[in-house]
Short mmCIF file of C-alpha atoms in Angstrom, two decimals:
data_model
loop_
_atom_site.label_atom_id
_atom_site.label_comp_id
_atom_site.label_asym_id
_atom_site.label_seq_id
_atom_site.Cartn_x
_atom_site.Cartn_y
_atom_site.Cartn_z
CA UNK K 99 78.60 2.74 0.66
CA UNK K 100 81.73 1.38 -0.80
CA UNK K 101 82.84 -1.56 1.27
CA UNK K 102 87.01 -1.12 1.74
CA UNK K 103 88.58 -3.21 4.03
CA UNK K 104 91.79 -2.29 5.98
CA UNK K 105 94.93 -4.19 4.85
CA UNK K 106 98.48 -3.71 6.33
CA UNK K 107 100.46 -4.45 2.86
CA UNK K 108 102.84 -7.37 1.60
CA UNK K 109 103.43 -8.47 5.51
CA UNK K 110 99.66 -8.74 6.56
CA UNK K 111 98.83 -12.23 7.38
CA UNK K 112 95.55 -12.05 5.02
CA UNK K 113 96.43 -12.38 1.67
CA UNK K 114 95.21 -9.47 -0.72
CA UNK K 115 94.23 -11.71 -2.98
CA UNK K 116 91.65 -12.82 -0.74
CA UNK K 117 89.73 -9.81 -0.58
CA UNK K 118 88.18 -9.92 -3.99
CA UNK K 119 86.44 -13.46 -2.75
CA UNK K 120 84.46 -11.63 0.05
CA UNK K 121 83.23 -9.19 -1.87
CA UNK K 122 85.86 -5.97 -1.12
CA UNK K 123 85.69 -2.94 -3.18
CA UNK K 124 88.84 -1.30 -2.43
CA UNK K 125 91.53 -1.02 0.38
CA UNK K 126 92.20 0.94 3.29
CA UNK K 127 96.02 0.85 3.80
CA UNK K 128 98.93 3.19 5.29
CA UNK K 129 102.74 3.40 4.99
CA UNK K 130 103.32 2.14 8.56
CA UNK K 131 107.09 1.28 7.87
CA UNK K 132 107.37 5.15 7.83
CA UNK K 133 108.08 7.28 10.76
CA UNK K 134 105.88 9.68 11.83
CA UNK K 135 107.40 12.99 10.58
CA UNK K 136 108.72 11.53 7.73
CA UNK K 137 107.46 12.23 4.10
CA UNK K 138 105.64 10.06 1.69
CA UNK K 139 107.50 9.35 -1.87
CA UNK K 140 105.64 8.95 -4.69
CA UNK K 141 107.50 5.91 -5.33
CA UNK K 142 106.50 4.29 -1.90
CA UNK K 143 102.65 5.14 -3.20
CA UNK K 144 103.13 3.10 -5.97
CA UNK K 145 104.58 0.48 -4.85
CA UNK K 146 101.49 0.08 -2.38
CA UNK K 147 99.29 0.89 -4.83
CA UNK K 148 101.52 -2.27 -7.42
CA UNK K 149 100.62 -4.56 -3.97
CA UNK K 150 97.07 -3.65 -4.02
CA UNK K 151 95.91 -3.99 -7.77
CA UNK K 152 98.76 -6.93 -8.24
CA UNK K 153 98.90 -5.83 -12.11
CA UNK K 154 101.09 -9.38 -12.31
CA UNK K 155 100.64 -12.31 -12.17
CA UNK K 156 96.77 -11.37 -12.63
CA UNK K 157 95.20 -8.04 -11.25
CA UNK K 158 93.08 -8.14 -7.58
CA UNK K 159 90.71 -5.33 -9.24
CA UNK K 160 91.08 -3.37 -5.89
CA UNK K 161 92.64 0.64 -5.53
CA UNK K 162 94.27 2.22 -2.51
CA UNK K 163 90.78 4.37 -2.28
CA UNK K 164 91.33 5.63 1.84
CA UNK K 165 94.75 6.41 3.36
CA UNK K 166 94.48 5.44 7.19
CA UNK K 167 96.66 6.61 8.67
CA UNK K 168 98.89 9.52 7.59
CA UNK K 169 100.46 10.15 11.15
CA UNK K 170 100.32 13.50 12.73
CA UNK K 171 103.47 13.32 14.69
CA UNK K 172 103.69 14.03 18.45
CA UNK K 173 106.20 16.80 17.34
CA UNK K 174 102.85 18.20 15.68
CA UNK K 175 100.71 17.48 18.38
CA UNK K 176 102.56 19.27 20.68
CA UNK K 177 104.28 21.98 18.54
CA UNK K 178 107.44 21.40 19.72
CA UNK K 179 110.65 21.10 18.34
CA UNK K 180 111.13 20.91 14.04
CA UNK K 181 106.87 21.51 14.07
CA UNK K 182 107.94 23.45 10.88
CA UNK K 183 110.16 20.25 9.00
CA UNK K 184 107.07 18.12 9.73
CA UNK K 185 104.84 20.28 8.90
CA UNK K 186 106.36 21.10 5.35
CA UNK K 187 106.63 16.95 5.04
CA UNK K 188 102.92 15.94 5.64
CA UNK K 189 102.40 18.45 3.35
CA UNK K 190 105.06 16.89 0.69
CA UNK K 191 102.99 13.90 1.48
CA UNK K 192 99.38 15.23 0.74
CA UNK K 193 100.85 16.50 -2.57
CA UNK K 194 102.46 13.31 -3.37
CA UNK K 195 99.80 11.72 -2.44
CA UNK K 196 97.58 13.35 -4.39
CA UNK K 197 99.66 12.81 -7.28
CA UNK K 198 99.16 9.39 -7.53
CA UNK K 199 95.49 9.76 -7.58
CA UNK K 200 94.41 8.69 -3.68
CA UNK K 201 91.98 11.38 -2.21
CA UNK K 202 90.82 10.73 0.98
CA UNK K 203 93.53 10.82 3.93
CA UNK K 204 92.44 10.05 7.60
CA UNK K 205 94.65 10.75 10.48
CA UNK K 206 93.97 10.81 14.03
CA UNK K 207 94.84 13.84 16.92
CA UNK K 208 95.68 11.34 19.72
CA UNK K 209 99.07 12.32 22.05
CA UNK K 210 101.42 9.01 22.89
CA UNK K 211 99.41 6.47 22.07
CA UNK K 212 96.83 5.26 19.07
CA UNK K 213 93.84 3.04 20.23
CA UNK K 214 94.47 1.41 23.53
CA UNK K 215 93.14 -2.26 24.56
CA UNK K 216 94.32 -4.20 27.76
CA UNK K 217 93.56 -7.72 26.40
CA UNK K 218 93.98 -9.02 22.57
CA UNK K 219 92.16 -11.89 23.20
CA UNK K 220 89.74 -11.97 25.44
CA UNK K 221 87.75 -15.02 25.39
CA UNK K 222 84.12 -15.05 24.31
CA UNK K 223 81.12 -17.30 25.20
CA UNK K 224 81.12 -19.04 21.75
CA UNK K 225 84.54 -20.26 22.16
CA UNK K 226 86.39 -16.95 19.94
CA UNK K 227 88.46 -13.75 21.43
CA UNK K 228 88.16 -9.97 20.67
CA UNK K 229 90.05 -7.48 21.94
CA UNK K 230 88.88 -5.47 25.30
CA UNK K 231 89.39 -2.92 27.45
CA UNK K 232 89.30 -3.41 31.24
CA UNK K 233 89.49 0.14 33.37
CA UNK K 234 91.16 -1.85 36.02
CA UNK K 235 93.60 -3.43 34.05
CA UNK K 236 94.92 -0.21 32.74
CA UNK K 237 94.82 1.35 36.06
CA UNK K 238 97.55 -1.37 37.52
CA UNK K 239 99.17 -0.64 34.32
CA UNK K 240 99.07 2.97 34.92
CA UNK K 241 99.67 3.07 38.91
CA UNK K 242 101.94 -0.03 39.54
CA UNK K 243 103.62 -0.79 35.93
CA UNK K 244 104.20 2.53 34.26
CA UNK K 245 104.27 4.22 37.76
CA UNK K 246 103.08 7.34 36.28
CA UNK K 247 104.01 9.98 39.12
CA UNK K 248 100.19 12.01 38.98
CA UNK K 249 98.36 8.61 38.46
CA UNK K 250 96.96 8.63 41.85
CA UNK K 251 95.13 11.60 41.34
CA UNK K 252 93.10 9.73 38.05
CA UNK K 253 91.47 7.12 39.45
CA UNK K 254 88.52 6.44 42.34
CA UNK K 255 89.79 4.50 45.47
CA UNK K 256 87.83 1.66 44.45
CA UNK K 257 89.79 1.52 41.38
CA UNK K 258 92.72 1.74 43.08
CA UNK K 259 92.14 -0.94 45.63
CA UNK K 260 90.79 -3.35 42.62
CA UNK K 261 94.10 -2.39 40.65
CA UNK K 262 96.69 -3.29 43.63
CA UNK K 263 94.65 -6.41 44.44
CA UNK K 264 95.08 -7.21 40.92
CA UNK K 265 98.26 -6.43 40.53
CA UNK K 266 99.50 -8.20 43.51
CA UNK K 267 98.28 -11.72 41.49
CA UNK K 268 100.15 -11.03 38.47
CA UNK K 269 103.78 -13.13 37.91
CA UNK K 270 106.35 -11.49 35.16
CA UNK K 271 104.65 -13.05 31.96
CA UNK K 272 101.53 -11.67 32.93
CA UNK K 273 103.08 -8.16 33.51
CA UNK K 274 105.20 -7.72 30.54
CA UNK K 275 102.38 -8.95 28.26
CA UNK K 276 99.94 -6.52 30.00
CA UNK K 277 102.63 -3.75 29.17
CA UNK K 278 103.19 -5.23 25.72
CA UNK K 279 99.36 -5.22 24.84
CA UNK K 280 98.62 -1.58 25.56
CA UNK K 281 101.85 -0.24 24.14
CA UNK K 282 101.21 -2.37 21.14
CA UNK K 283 99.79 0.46 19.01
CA UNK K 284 98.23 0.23 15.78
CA UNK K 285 99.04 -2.94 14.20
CA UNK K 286 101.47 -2.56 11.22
CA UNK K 287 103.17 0.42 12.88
CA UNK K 288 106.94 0.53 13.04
CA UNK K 289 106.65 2.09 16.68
CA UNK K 290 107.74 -0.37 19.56
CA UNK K 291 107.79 1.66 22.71
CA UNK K 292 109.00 1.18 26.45
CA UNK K 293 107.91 1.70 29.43
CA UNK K 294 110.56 4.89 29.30
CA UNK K 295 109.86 5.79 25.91
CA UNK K 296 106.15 6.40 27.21
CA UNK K 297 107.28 8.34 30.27
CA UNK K 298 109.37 10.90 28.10
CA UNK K 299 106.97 10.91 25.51
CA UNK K 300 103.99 11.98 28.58
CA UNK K 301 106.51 14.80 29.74
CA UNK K 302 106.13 16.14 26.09
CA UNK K 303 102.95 16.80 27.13
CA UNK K 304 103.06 17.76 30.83
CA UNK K 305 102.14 21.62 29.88
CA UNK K 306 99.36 20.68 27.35
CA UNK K 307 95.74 20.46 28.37
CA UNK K 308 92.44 19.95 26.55
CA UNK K 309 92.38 23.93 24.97
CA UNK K 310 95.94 23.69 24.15
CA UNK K 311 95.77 20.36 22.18
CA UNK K 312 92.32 21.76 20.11
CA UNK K 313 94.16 24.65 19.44
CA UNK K 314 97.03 22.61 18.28
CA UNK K 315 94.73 20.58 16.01
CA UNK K 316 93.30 23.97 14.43
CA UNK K 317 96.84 25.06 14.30
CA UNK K 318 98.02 21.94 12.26
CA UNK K 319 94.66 21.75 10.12
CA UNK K 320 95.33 25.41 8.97
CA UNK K 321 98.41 25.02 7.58
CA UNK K 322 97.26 21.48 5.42
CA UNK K 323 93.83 21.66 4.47
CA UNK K 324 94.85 24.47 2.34
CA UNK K 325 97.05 21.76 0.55
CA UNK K 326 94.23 19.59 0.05
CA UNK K 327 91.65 22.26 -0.85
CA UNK K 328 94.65 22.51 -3.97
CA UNK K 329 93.98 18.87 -4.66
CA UNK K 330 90.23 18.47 -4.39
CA UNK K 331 91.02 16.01 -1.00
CA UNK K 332 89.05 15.15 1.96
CA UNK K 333 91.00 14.88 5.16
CA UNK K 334 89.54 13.22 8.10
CA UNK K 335 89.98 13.04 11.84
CA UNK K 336 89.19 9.54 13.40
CA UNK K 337 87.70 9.90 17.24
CA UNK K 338 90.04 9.00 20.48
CA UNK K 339 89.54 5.69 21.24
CA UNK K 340 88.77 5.10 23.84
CA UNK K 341 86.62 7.71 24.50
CA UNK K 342 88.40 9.31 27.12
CA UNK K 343 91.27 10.29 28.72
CA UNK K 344 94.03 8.09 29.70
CA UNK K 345 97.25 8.63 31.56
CA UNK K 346 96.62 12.47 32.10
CA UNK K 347 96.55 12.90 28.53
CA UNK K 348 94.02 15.46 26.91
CA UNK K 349 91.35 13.60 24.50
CA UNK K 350 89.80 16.34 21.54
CA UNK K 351 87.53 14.20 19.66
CA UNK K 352 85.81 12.06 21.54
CA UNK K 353 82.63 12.91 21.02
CA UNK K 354 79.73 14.68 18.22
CA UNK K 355 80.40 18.42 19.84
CA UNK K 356 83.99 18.13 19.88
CA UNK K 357 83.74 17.17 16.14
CA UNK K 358 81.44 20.17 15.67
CA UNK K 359 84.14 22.79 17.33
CA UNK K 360 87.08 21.53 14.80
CA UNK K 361 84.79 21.21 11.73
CA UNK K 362 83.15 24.77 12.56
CA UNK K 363 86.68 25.99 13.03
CA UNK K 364 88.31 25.32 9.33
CA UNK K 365 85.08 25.28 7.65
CA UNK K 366 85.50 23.58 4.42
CA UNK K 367 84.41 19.96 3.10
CA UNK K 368 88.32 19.79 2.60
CA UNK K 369 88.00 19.08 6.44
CA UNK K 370 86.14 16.32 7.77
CA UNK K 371 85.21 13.83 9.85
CA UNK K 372 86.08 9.73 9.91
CA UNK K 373 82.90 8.27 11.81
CA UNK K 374 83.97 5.39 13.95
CA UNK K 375 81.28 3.60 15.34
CA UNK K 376 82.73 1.64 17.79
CA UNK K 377 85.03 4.40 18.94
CA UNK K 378 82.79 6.73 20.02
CA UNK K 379 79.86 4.01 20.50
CA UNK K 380 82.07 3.19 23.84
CA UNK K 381 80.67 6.53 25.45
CA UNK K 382 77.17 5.38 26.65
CA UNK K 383 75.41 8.63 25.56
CA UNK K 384 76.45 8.51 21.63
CA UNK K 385 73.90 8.71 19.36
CA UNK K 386 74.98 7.96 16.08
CA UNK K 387 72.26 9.16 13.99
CA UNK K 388 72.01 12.44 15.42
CA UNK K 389 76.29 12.24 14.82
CA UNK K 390 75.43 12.13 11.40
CA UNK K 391 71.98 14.35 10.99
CA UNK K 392 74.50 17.17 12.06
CA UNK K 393 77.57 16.35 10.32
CA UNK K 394 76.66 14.21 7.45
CA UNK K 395 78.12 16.74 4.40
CA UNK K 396 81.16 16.17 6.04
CA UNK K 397 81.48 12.66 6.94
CA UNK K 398 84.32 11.63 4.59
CA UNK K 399 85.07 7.66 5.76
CA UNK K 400 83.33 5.62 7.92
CA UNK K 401 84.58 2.38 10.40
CA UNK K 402 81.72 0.30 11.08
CA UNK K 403 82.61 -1.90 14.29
CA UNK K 404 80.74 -2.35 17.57
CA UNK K 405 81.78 -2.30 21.49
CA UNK K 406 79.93 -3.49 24.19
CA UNK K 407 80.27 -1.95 27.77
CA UNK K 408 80.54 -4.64 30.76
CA UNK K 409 82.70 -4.96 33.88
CA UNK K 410 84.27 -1.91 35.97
CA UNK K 411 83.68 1.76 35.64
CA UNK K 412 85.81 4.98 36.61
CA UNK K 413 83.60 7.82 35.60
CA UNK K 414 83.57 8.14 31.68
CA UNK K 415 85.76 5.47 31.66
CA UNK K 416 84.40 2.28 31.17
CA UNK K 417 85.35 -1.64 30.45
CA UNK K 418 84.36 -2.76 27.17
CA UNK K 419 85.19 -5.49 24.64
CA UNK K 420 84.71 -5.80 20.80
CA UNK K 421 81.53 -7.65 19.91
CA UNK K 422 80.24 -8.35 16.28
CA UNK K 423 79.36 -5.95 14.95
CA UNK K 424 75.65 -6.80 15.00
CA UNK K 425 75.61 -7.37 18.51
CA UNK K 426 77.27 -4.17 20.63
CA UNK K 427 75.59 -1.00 22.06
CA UNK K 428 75.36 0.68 18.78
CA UNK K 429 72.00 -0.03 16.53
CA UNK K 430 74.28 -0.78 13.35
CA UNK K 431 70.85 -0.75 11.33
CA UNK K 432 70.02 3.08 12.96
CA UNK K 433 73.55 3.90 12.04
CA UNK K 434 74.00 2.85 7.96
CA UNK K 435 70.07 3.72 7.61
CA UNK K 436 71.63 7.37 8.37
CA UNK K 437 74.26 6.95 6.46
CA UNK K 438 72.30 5.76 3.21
CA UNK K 439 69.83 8.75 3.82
CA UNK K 440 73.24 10.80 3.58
CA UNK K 441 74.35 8.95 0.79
CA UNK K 442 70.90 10.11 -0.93
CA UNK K 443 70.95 13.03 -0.79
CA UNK K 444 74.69 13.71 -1.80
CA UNK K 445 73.56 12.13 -4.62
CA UNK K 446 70.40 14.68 -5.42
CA UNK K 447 73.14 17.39 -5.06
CA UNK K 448 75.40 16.02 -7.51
CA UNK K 449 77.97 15.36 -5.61
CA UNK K 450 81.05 13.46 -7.09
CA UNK K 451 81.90 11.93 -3.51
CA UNK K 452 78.59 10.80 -2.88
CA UNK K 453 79.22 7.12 -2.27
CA UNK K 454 81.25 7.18 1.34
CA UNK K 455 84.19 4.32 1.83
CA UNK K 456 83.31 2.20 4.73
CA UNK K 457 85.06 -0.67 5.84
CA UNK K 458 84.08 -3.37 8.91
CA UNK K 459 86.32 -2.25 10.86
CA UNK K 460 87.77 -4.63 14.22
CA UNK K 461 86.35 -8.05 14.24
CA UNK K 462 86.43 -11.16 16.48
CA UNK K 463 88.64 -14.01 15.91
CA UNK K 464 86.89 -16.98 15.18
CA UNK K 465 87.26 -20.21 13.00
CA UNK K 466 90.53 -20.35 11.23
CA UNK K 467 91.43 -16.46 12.75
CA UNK K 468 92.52 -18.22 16.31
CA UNK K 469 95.39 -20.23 14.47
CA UNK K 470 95.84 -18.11 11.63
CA UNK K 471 98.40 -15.43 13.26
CA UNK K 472 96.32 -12.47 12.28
CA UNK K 473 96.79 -8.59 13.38
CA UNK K 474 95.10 -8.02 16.75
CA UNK K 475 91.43 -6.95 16.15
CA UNK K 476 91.77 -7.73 12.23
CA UNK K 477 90.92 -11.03 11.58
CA UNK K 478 89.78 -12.64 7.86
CA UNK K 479 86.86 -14.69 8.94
CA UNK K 480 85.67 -12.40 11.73
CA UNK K 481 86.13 -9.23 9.99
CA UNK K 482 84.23 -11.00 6.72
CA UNK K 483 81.69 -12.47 8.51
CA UNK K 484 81.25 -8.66 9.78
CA UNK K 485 81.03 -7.34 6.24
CA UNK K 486 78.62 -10.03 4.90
CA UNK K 487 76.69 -8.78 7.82
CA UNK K 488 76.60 -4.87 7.12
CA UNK K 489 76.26 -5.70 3.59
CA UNK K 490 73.13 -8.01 4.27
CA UNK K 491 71.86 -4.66 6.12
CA UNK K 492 72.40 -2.48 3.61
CA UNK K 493 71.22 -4.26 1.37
CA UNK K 494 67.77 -4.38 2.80
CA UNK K 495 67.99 -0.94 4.09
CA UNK K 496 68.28 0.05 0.13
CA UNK K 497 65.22 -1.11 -1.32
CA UNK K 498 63.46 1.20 1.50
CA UNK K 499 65.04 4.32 0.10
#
């Protein structure tokens, strides 16, 4: 696999000129100054592609190989109003995009908000953080913060109780920086909602259930995967993440089947699938070889990070934190031995795409990554550390093949 690494351009703590040193192949990067809905110039794809290779004052020998993410705007998601002006931009994009030589676009189907976590920095035995996920935690958010009029309704009452007890402890810092941490959003992203811009946002929603969001999904993949058929591009969908729903919202791809019904739907390798590891390893029944024994030809980008489940459950929903990415409740050696078998035999075929982009995606902070100021989740020395590790298996998984 080629090992990418995501990098959030000129403003990203972690210097792209320290990617080359770890061993990096190429870069995972987005446009995240960029509204959602708004097109990509060619000229803004250069100049991320001129901050990648750095042709002055000496060249990183790295290319923009994997746009994540290429927002799908809630306008989209919901078909509501000016679904055809976005539309016809994302597809302005793709071409653009395309024009400058970058193939493989991810993107992900999730309404209001992108990957949630209730902590940043949750502390670990050995003395680092990762980022978490605590089902009670989100419930007082949900209940007692965002008051979310249907909330009751969501949870168990021994959620509930364990929420208001919780909540009752809490002074003002501890609030706001609860509220701040799950409506952080994808680092990088120009997005910086409120507690009201998420309650108008949900009403977007209010009419839309699971059937009605796939079918928006198959809607919006209809009218662009045509575009990069044209191109020779690979789009792929990244899971939910969590897992599951949150806040009454509808979740489509949280799990192998749902990936089935959209891939089955616009059946072309022009439409595929972004396997994230520790996404969908949250849900206690993934099994991540048989995730990619049934959808390997399609399987366009991979994440490689790992979660481990502990604390309070709700149902589906469970508490979980980041762990390295040896050490979670995915067997990372099942998972790229898969992969490589994939690899394999894309390469008997004669495919041109055989070698699939993965980066180490989500890492702990450790070492010089607790005073460093890096992105939430994407640290240097925890992430590289996680790399040297995947490497080290594939490495050894190679000479078996």
């Amino acid at each position: 696999m080629k090992q990418t690494w995501r990098w959030f351009g000129p403003a990203d703590p972690v210097d792209i000129y320290d990617l080359p040193q770890i061993g990096v192949q190429g870069v995972v990067t987005s446009l995240d100054h960029l509204p959602p809905g708004a097109p990509w110039s060619k000229s803004d794809i250069r100049q991320r592609q001129a901050d990648i290779s750095k042709p002055t004052p000496h060249p990183t020998g790295l290319n923009w190989d994997v746009v994540e993410n290429l927002p799908v705007s809630d306008v989209i998601k919901t078909k509501g109003t000016g679904y055809a002006a976005h539309i016809a931009a994302y597809k302005e994009s793709l071409h653009n995009l395309a024009g400058c030589g970058i193939q493989t676009v991810c993107y992900n189907f999730m309404p209001v908000l992108d990957w949630t976590r209730t902590s940043f920095a949750a502390r670990m035995p050995h003395g680092g953080t990762a980022m978490a996920f605590d089902i009670v935690d989100f419930a007082l958010f949900d209940l007692h913060l965002l008051a979310r009029p249907a909330a009751e309704d969501d949870y168990s009452a021994t959620i509930k109780q364990a929420a208001e007890a919780r909540f009752n402890t809490l002074d003002d810092s501890a609030k706001t920086r609860l509220i701040n941490t799950i409506l952080a959003g994808v680092p990088g992203a120009n997005n910086r909602w409120t507690l009201s811009d998420v309650s108008d946002l949900l009403s977007l929603y209010k009419d839309i259930n699971t059937a009605q969001l796939r079918a928006n999904l198959i809607d919006f993949l209809s009218e662009v995967v045509p575009v990069a058929e044209e191109h020779g591009m690979r789009l792929c969908c990244q899971p939910d993440d969590p897992p599951f729903p949150l806040m009454g919202l509808p979740r489509v791809l949280s799990s192998t089947a749902d990936y089935e019904t959209i891939l089955a739907a616009i059946d072309t390798p022009a439409n595929g699938a972004a396997l994230c590891t520790g996404s969908l390893g949250v849900a206690p029944g993934f099994d991540v070889a048989d995730f990619v024994s049934r959808l390997g030809p399609r399987i366009h980008f991979v994440q490689l990070s790992n979660t481990r489940r502990k604390g309070a459950s709700d149902g589906p929903r469970v508490s979980f934190h980041e762990s390295m990415h040896l050490d979670g409740d995915t067997d990372m050696v099942i998972a790229i031995r898969a992969l490589l078998k994939e690899e394999a035999r894309r390469k008997a075929e004669g495919r041109s795409d055989w070698e699939i982009p993965m980066r180490p995606d989500h890492g702990q902070h450790i070492l010089y990554d607790l005073h460093s100021g890096s992105l939430p989740g994407y640290p240097l020395i925890g992430r590289a550390k996680g790399l040297a590790e995947l490497r080290g298996v594939m490495a050894a998984l190679s000479a078996d093949l």
